[in-house]
Amino acid sequence: MAKITYGSAIGVLGLAMGAMLPVRADSLLATDLSSTGGAAVAGTSAGTELEPIVVTAQRLRLLLREENKALDLSRDQNLLPKLGASTYNIGQEAIQALPQGKNTPLDKVLLQAPGVSYDSAISNPDFHVRNEYANVQYRINGIQLPDGVSALGSVLETGFIGNLNLLDGALPAQYGLRTAGVIDMTTKSTFDPGGNVDLYAGSWGTVSPSIEYGGSEGRTQYFLTGRYLESGQGLENATPNPNPIHDRTEQEKFFGYGSTLFGDSARLTYMGGAFIGRFQIPDVEGQEPLGDFGSPTLSSTSLNENETDKFYFGVLALQTKGENVDTQLSVFTRYATIDFVPDVYGDLAFNDVAANVTRKALLGGLQFDAADRLSDSHTLRAGLAFSIEHTQVDDLATVLPLDTDGNPLPNPTTLNDFNSKIGWNAGGYVQDEWRMRPDLTLNTGLRFDQMNQFVSAHQLSPRINLIYTPVEDTTLHAGVSRYFTPPLQAQSTPNNLALFQNTVQQPAIPLDDPVQPERSTYFDVGADQKFSPNLTAGADVYYKRATDQLDDGQFGQAVVLDQFNFARGFSRGAEAKVSYYEGGFRAYANVSYEITMAKDVISNQYVIGDPVEFAYLAGRYTPTSDSQTVTGSAGTSYRWGAMLASLDGIYGSGLRAGFANLEHTPQYTQWNAALARNFAPWGDSQKPLSVRVSVINLFDRIYLLRSATGVGEFSPQYGPRRGAFIQLTQQF
């Protein structure tokens, strides 16, 4: 009989109790700081054999890592494949190599992907994918997050991301509703209890402490991250000056993730997050009061407008992996609010109206996906999703009445335009992945979506994708997808136009047709080539045609978005990407050329305001306000030993401006740089103190993002001036 020592017995028991444990969060400079040693067991005597425990603990971690990977691969490859979509990956190491590292806001991380262009925070979510409005969806560990309302800040925290993929183009059938892009993220994790504390501070009075912590208990893993931010530049500067006027922000973010493994084939995941942001609305210099109310000498830099955004979400998901069938069932909820508080006196003086706008939305729903490997050639996938949302939109407007000749009277009156709605979206899909040959895969699917909001509509949407690998390291994809995109319920609420008759808010275009879902057909062809283990490149061309094309804008001083439809629209473009990684050296570059145009506003027509511009838009195709013709990004970093040097930049040919968006703002570039080093002041190189100095807009270029002259623009926004920051991160 084999001898069983105390240590080996404990090790066998540990294997029997296996748990799914996450990977330790990387330091700022190291790719992987996972512990290579085991923990001692308290209460053992000097004669106890401890070495087998250490070895077994290491093997246990490896076993649990493999169980975790198996479930993750099941989810990513079987339940939610990316067949035929254009995909761009940004890993944790790439995020850490950016000049601001994990303190880079999520939207700024995405600017390093092809076809993603920079916009102001007011346009939410601060970027556009292939010139579309904010029509993106977010997924964490394969679970789709519910839509937000209109947050001014990045709701999600970059610090929790272990890996990020941007999917766009002709998406397979499991991706519905928000289809301009899919931000597919996986969370960081940690094998041993530990984490880091971080302090980020610098220009504009910016102070941002954060903390990450993760670990495990038995068969449960967990990861938590929290951040506080205060800064004198919360939104884009409304002036070209180095320091914005009235632009402070305070923000708190939290994200928590946990999962429990049942056996080796089932996992229960639970996660939640919160965002609270308080924003001053930047003031513009040199504006003159209209003269209808208040002092004619009032300064536009004295306005005191503010907005508070709140966003809370929770998700519970059960994933199973079988011999042939994999499933994932999730339930979710989200509560979001925005509250814009005007400067009543000042807004009346400069705009003849002061609107206190509040939007609240409570949403709940479920998502189910399943995959069945029917044979070596066929995998059948199907799923469904349902969500129900209750929105409340309250526009408490203080306005000036009109006299019989149509002139404003200096006697403000307050009107309340309130709307409450319960709406829902439901959808389902079925698709088949047919591996016709080892080098050729055809994925076909059907998706059905039904919406019932302020309008009811539905659509059956076919999807076809072909993936061909003619030779090793060369992949070609082509696809066509039919899309159905409902409007955001809180942003498509109809207004009571009759309420504002005989006031300055009486619309010049008295039309308020309901916002319709967008229906489009998307064609995409692309190629990815791996020239060597270190050098990869790719290119895509695409074309989209749409009816009832959705768009949005800020119409009035309240910093909230309203949606509307164009009768028809189209987009076409091409993208190229290249990346090279070798040792500690990384470099990448992306460029895209895109045209997006639309004609004839057919819903919420009153928001256009100018009858002449409205008539012009009805008669011909014009560029949409979110379109930018040429967009580019590039970056490089080099890590040697404990040191890191980093540089990245973006280029834009300019967003649209002027009458009917016929002009555009000037082209711009912005470069960011950083130097960082790891130290071991406490003698433990596995838990270093990382110090990073970063500079944004290194060359202090002054550039205009929005001119406030295009459709749906209210105030100008400039890119940030040069700012310097220091980041201290201590692993523990």
Short mmCIF file of C-alpha atoms in Angstrom, two decimals, residues 72-404:
data_model
loop_
_atom_site.label_atom_id
_atom_site.label_comp_id
_atom_site.label_asym_id
_atom_site.label_seq_id
_atom_site.Cartn_x
_atom_site.Cartn_y
_atom_site.Cartn_z
CA ASP A 72 -14.32 30.32 -21.20
CA LEU A 73 -13.46 28.64 -24.51
CA SER A 74 -16.88 26.98 -24.50
CA ARG A 75 -18.50 30.36 -24.12
CA ASP A 76 -16.32 32.25 -26.60
CA GLN A 77 -16.03 29.62 -29.35
CA ASN A 78 -19.26 27.67 -29.07
CA LEU A 79 -21.87 30.00 -27.59
CA LEU A 80 -20.72 33.35 -28.98
CA PRO A 81 -18.39 32.87 -31.96
CA LYS A 82 -17.23 35.85 -33.99
CA LEU A 83 -17.74 34.14 -37.35
CA GLY A 84 -17.38 36.61 -40.20
CA ALA A 85 -17.24 39.76 -38.07
CA SER A 86 -14.37 42.21 -38.30
CA THR A 87 -12.49 41.83 -35.01
CA TYR A 88 -9.85 43.97 -33.32
CA ASN A 89 -8.29 42.78 -30.08
CA ILE A 90 -6.83 44.92 -27.30
CA GLY A 91 -5.38 42.77 -24.54
CA GLN A 92 -4.52 43.68 -20.99
CA GLU A 93 -0.85 44.07 -21.85
CA ALA A 94 -1.77 46.48 -24.67
CA ILE A 95 -3.94 48.52 -22.28
CA GLN A 96 -1.13 48.69 -19.72
CA ALA A 97 1.24 49.83 -22.48
CA LEU A 98 -0.92 52.87 -23.35
CA PRO A 99 0.51 56.12 -21.95
CA GLN A 100 -2.18 56.38 -19.26
CA GLY A 101 -2.28 52.62 -18.65
CA LYS A 102 -5.30 51.40 -16.73
CA ASN A 103 -6.25 55.05 -16.07
CA THR A 104 -7.09 55.46 -19.76
CA PRO A 105 -10.87 55.97 -20.03
CA LEU A 106 -12.56 53.14 -21.92
CA ASP A 107 -13.60 55.37 -24.81
CA LYS A 108 -10.00 56.52 -25.27
CA VAL A 109 -8.82 52.90 -25.31
CA LEU A 110 -11.23 52.23 -28.17
CA LEU A 111 -9.84 55.16 -30.19
CA GLN A 112 -6.83 52.90 -30.89
CA ALA A 113 -9.05 50.54 -32.92
CA PRO A 114 -9.64 51.01 -36.68
CA GLY A 115 -12.71 52.99 -37.70
CA VAL A 116 -13.30 54.51 -34.24
CA SER A 117 -13.39 58.32 -34.23
CA TYR A 118 -13.22 60.77 -31.33
CA ASP A 119 -16.19 62.89 -30.30
CA SER A 120 -17.19 64.91 -27.28
CA ALA A 121 -18.59 63.32 -24.12
CA ILE A 122 -21.87 65.07 -24.83
CA SER A 123 -22.28 62.80 -27.86
CA ASN A 124 -22.13 59.68 -25.62
CA PRO A 125 -20.29 57.36 -25.60
CA ASP A 126 -17.47 59.71 -26.68
CA PHE A 127 -16.69 57.85 -29.88
CA HIS A 128 -18.25 56.60 -33.11
CA VAL A 129 -17.75 53.24 -34.79
CA ARG A 130 -17.69 53.58 -38.57
CA ASN A 131 -19.40 56.99 -38.34
CA GLU A 132 -22.54 55.72 -36.61
CA TYR A 133 -24.25 57.39 -33.67
CA ALA A 134 -24.00 55.69 -30.24
CA ASN A 135 -25.25 52.34 -31.56
CA VAL A 136 -22.90 49.98 -29.69
CA GLN A 137 -23.48 47.18 -27.22
CA TYR A 138 -21.29 46.08 -24.34
CA ARG A 139 -20.73 42.50 -23.22
CA ILE A 140 -18.83 41.35 -20.15
CA ASN A 141 -17.78 37.69 -20.21
CA GLY A 142 -20.26 37.10 -23.03
CA ILE A 143 -23.22 38.65 -21.21
CA GLN A 144 -24.85 41.64 -22.87
CA LEU A 145 -25.26 44.67 -20.63
CA PRO A 146 -28.49 46.68 -20.86
CA ASP A 147 -28.41 50.03 -22.66
CA GLY A 148 -27.74 53.18 -20.70
CA VAL A 149 -29.69 56.42 -20.83
CA SER A 150 -27.23 59.21 -21.70
CA ALA A 151 -24.29 59.24 -19.29
CA LEU A 152 -21.67 61.96 -19.80
CA GLY A 153 -18.84 59.82 -18.41
CA SER A 154 -17.51 56.35 -19.11
CA VAL A 155 -19.74 54.10 -16.99
CA LEU A 156 -17.38 51.12 -17.22
CA GLU A 157 -13.94 51.16 -15.62
CA THR A 158 -10.90 50.16 -17.70
CA GLY A 159 -9.21 48.62 -14.68
CA PHE A 160 -11.37 45.49 -14.63
CA ILE A 161 -10.67 44.54 -18.27
CA GLY A 162 -8.54 41.48 -18.90
CA ASN A 163 -9.18 41.44 -22.66
CA LEU A 164 -11.25 43.51 -25.09
CA ASN A 165 -12.50 42.77 -28.61
CA LEU A 166 -14.24 45.25 -30.90
CA LEU A 167 -16.55 43.47 -33.34
CA ASP A 168 -18.17 45.28 -36.26
CA GLY A 169 -19.17 44.68 -39.85
CA ALA A 170 -21.49 41.80 -40.78
CA LEU A 171 -22.22 40.29 -37.38
CA PRO A 172 -23.60 36.76 -36.89
CA ALA A 173 -27.20 36.30 -35.77
CA GLN A 174 -26.62 36.21 -31.99
CA TYR A 175 -25.76 39.92 -32.03
CA GLY A 176 -28.86 42.08 -32.27
CA LEU A 177 -30.28 45.53 -31.53
CA ARG A 178 -27.06 47.61 -31.12
CA THR A 179 -25.00 46.57 -34.13
CA ALA A 180 -22.58 49.38 -35.05
CA GLY A 181 -20.09 47.64 -32.79
CA VAL A 182 -19.86 45.07 -30.02
CA ILE A 183 -17.47 45.86 -27.16
CA ASP A 184 -16.77 42.34 -25.92
CA MET A 185 -14.79 42.34 -22.66
CA THR A 186 -13.53 39.67 -20.30
CA THR A 187 -12.71 40.48 -16.70
CA LYS A 188 -9.42 40.41 -14.89
CA SER A 189 -9.05 37.78 -12.20
CA THR A 190 -6.56 36.58 -9.62
CA PHE A 191 -5.39 33.20 -8.39
CA ASP A 192 -4.05 34.33 -5.03
CA PRO A 193 -5.69 36.94 -2.79
CA GLY A 194 -4.24 40.29 -3.78
CA GLY A 195 -4.60 43.37 -5.88
CA ASN A 196 -3.29 46.91 -6.09
CA VAL A 197 -3.92 50.46 -4.97
CA ASP A 198 -3.41 53.27 -7.45
CA LEU A 199 -3.20 57.06 -7.33
CA TYR A 200 -3.47 59.07 -10.55
CA ALA A 201 -3.09 62.85 -10.30
CA GLY A 202 -2.02 65.84 -12.35
CA SER A 203 -3.25 68.71 -14.52
CA TRP A 204 -6.58 70.50 -13.95
CA GLY A 205 -6.56 69.44 -10.32
CA THR A 206 -7.10 65.82 -11.29
CA VAL A 207 -7.01 63.35 -8.39
CA SER A 208 -8.14 59.76 -8.93
CA PRO A 209 -7.42 57.00 -6.39
CA SER A 210 -8.53 53.45 -7.24
CA ILE A 211 -8.26 49.96 -5.82
CA GLU A 212 -8.47 46.43 -7.21
CA TYR A 213 -8.74 43.25 -5.17
CA GLY A 214 -9.42 39.66 -6.06
CA GLY A 215 -9.16 36.20 -4.60
CA SER A 216 -11.03 33.00 -3.94
CA GLU A 217 -12.88 31.09 -1.28
CA GLY A 218 -13.35 27.39 -1.92
CA ARG A 219 -14.92 27.07 -5.35
CA THR A 220 -15.72 30.78 -5.66
CA GLN A 221 -13.61 33.48 -7.25
CA TYR A 222 -14.13 37.23 -7.02
CA PHE A 223 -12.76 40.49 -8.31
CA LEU A 224 -13.60 44.03 -7.15
CA THR A 225 -12.53 47.43 -8.40
CA GLY A 226 -13.46 50.95 -7.33
CA ARG A 227 -12.42 54.43 -8.41
CA TYR A 228 -12.96 58.03 -7.34
CA LEU A 229 -12.22 60.91 -9.71
CA GLU A 230 -12.28 64.65 -9.35
CA SER A 231 -10.97 67.02 -12.00
CA GLY A 232 -11.28 70.55 -13.33
CA GLN A 233 -11.88 69.14 -16.81
CA GLY A 234 -14.80 66.75 -16.76
CA LEU A 235 -16.19 67.37 -20.24
CA GLU A 236 -14.50 68.71 -23.36
CA ASN A 237 -13.37 72.30 -23.00
CA ALA A 238 -15.79 74.80 -24.57
CA THR A 239 -12.89 77.20 -25.26
CA PRO A 240 -9.43 76.85 -26.83
CA ASN A 241 -7.83 78.00 -23.55
CA PRO A 242 -5.61 75.65 -21.50
CA ASN A 243 -8.06 75.64 -18.58
CA PRO A 244 -11.79 75.20 -19.14
CA ILE A 245 -14.33 77.43 -17.40
CA HIS A 246 -16.83 75.82 -15.02
CA ASP A 247 -15.95 72.22 -15.89
CA ARG A 248 -15.37 70.36 -12.61
CA THR A 249 -16.47 66.78 -12.17
CA GLU A 250 -16.68 64.25 -9.36
CA GLN A 251 -17.21 60.60 -10.24
CA GLU A 252 -17.41 57.31 -8.37
CA LYS A 253 -17.27 53.90 -10.06
CA PHE A 254 -17.54 50.37 -8.74
CA PHE A 255 -17.45 46.98 -10.40
CA GLY A 256 -17.71 43.60 -8.73
CA TYR A 257 -17.47 40.15 -10.29
CA GLY A 258 -17.77 36.70 -8.81
CA SER A 259 -18.28 33.15 -10.02
CA THR A 260 -18.71 29.73 -8.48
CA LEU A 261 -17.79 26.48 -10.20
CA PHE A 262 -20.09 23.47 -9.82
CA GLY A 263 -18.18 20.37 -10.80
CA ASP A 264 -16.16 20.99 -13.94
CA SER A 265 -19.05 21.82 -16.28
CA ALA A 266 -21.21 24.53 -14.68
CA ARG A 267 -20.47 28.04 -13.47
CA LEU A 268 -22.64 30.64 -11.80
CA THR A 269 -21.50 34.20 -12.47
CA TYR A 270 -22.71 37.32 -10.69
CA MET A 271 -21.59 40.86 -11.30
CA GLY A 272 -22.71 44.39 -10.71
CA GLY A 273 -21.54 47.93 -11.14
CA ALA A 274 -22.35 51.51 -10.27
CA PHE A 275 -21.45 54.91 -11.67
CA ILE A 276 -22.27 58.30 -10.15
CA GLY A 277 -21.05 61.36 -12.01
CA ARG A 278 -21.55 65.03 -11.19
CA PHE A 279 -20.62 67.46 -13.97
CA GLN A 280 -20.45 71.20 -14.35
CA ILE A 281 -21.37 72.18 -17.90
CA PRO A 282 -18.50 74.17 -19.47
CA ASP A 283 -19.09 77.85 -20.15
CA VAL A 284 -18.36 79.58 -23.46
CA GLU A 285 -16.64 82.95 -23.62
CA GLY A 286 -17.93 85.94 -25.54
CA GLN A 287 -21.61 85.08 -25.95
CA GLU A 288 -24.07 87.97 -25.80
CA PRO A 289 -27.48 87.86 -24.04
CA LEU A 290 -30.42 87.85 -26.42
CA GLY A 291 -31.83 90.97 -24.76
CA ASP A 292 -35.28 89.51 -24.02
CA PHE A 293 -34.68 88.89 -20.32
CA GLY A 294 -32.28 90.00 -17.61
CA SER A 295 -29.17 92.12 -17.74
CA PRO A 296 -27.79 92.90 -21.20
CA THR A 297 -24.24 92.86 -19.76
CA LEU A 298 -24.42 89.41 -18.16
CA SER A 299 -21.22 87.40 -18.79
CA SER A 300 -21.57 83.99 -20.45
CA THR A 301 -18.77 82.70 -18.22
CA SER A 302 -20.97 83.13 -15.13
CA LEU A 303 -23.50 80.44 -16.09
CA ASN A 304 -23.92 77.63 -13.58
CA GLU A 305 -25.45 74.61 -15.34
CA ASN A 306 -24.93 71.16 -13.83
CA GLU A 307 -25.80 67.54 -14.54
CA THR A 308 -25.81 64.39 -12.41
CA ASP A 309 -25.74 60.94 -14.00
CA LYS A 310 -26.29 57.64 -12.19
CA PHE A 311 -26.09 54.12 -13.53
CA TYR A 312 -26.48 50.84 -11.62
CA PHE A 313 -26.57 47.33 -13.08
CA GLY A 314 -26.60 43.73 -11.91
CA VAL A 315 -26.27 40.43 -13.79
CA LEU A 316 -26.68 36.79 -12.75
CA ALA A 317 -25.67 34.10 -15.27
CA LEU A 318 -25.46 30.31 -15.34
CA GLN A 319 -23.20 28.68 -17.90
CA THR A 320 -23.04 24.94 -18.56
CA LYS A 321 -20.71 22.87 -20.71
CA GLY A 322 -21.75 19.42 -21.90
CA GLU A 323 -20.32 16.83 -24.23
CA ASN A 324 -22.20 18.36 -27.15
CA VAL A 325 -24.45 21.10 -25.76
CA ASP A 326 -23.36 24.35 -24.10
CA THR A 327 -25.76 26.89 -22.61
CA GLN A 328 -25.76 30.28 -20.93
CA LEU A 329 -28.75 31.85 -19.18
CA SER A 330 -28.52 35.33 -17.70
CA VAL A 331 -30.92 37.72 -16.01
CA PHE A 332 -30.09 41.40 -15.64
CA THR A 333 -31.38 44.70 -14.34
CA ARG A 334 -30.34 48.31 -14.78
CA TYR A 335 -31.44 51.62 -13.27
CA ALA A 336 -30.18 54.87 -14.79
CA THR A 337 -30.96 58.54 -14.33
CA ILE A 338 -29.79 61.88 -15.67
CA ASP A 339 -30.73 65.21 -14.15
CA PHE A 340 -29.77 68.41 -15.95
CA VAL A 341 -30.18 71.47 -13.72
CA PRO A 342 -30.14 74.81 -15.56
CA ASP A 343 -29.01 78.24 -14.47
CA VAL A 344 -32.54 79.65 -14.68
CA TYR A 345 -31.66 83.33 -14.79
CA GLY A 346 -28.63 82.91 -17.06
CA ASP A 347 -30.28 80.47 -19.45
CA LEU A 348 -33.28 82.76 -19.83
CA ALA A 349 -30.92 85.62 -20.61
CA PHE A 350 -28.90 83.72 -23.23
CA ASN A 351 -31.45 81.21 -24.58
CA ASP A 352 -34.94 82.49 -23.62
CA VAL A 353 -35.51 79.09 -21.98
CA ALA A 354 -34.22 77.20 -18.94
CA ALA A 355 -35.02 73.48 -18.98
CA ASN A 356 -34.64 71.15 -16.00
CA VAL A 357 -34.58 67.77 -17.74
CA THR A 358 -34.79 64.50 -15.81
CA ARG A 359 -34.73 61.05 -17.36
CA LYS A 360 -35.15 57.84 -15.35
CA ALA A 361 -35.19 54.30 -16.67
CA LEU A 362 -35.58 50.95 -14.93
CA LEU A 363 -34.92 47.91 -17.10
CA GLY A 364 -34.92 44.16 -16.53
CA GLY A 365 -34.55 41.19 -18.80
CA LEU A 366 -33.03 37.85 -19.65
CA GLN A 367 -30.77 36.35 -22.30
CA PHE A 368 -30.37 32.69 -23.26
CA ASP A 369 -27.86 31.16 -25.69
CA ALA A 370 -27.27 27.52 -26.57
CA ALA A 371 -24.94 25.63 -28.92
CA ASP A 372 -25.26 22.00 -30.02
CA ARG A 373 -22.36 20.30 -31.83
CA LEU A 374 -24.43 18.11 -34.12
CA SER A 375 -21.42 16.67 -35.92
CA ASP A 376 -17.88 17.48 -36.95
CA SER A 377 -19.36 19.60 -39.74
CA HIS A 378 -22.32 21.33 -38.11
CA THR A 379 -22.86 23.35 -34.94
CA LEU A 380 -26.39 24.59 -34.34
CA ARG A 381 -26.88 27.71 -32.22
CA ALA A 382 -30.02 29.38 -30.97
CA GLY A 383 -31.02 31.92 -28.37
CA LEU A 384 -33.50 34.48 -27.22
CA ALA A 385 -33.54 37.74 -25.29
CA PHE A 386 -36.23 39.83 -23.67
CA SER A 387 -36.15 43.14 -21.83
CA ILE A 388 -38.80 45.43 -20.40
CA GLU A 389 -38.12 49.07 -19.56
CA HIS A 390 -40.01 51.77 -17.69
CA THR A 391 -38.89 55.29 -18.61
CA GLN A 392 -39.90 58.61 -17.12
CA VAL A 393 -38.93 61.81 -18.92
CA ASP A 394 -39.66 65.16 -17.31
CA ASP A 395 -38.93 68.48 -19.03
CA LEU A 396 -39.64 71.29 -16.55
CA ALA A 397 -39.12 74.29 -18.81
CA THR A 398 -39.12 77.92 -17.77
CA VAL A 399 -39.84 79.91 -20.93
CA LEU A 400 -40.73 83.38 -22.09
CA PRO A 401 -44.25 83.85 -23.51
CA LEU A 402 -44.89 85.66 -26.80
CA ASP A 403 -47.02 88.71 -27.34
CA THR A 404 -49.56 88.98 -30.15
#
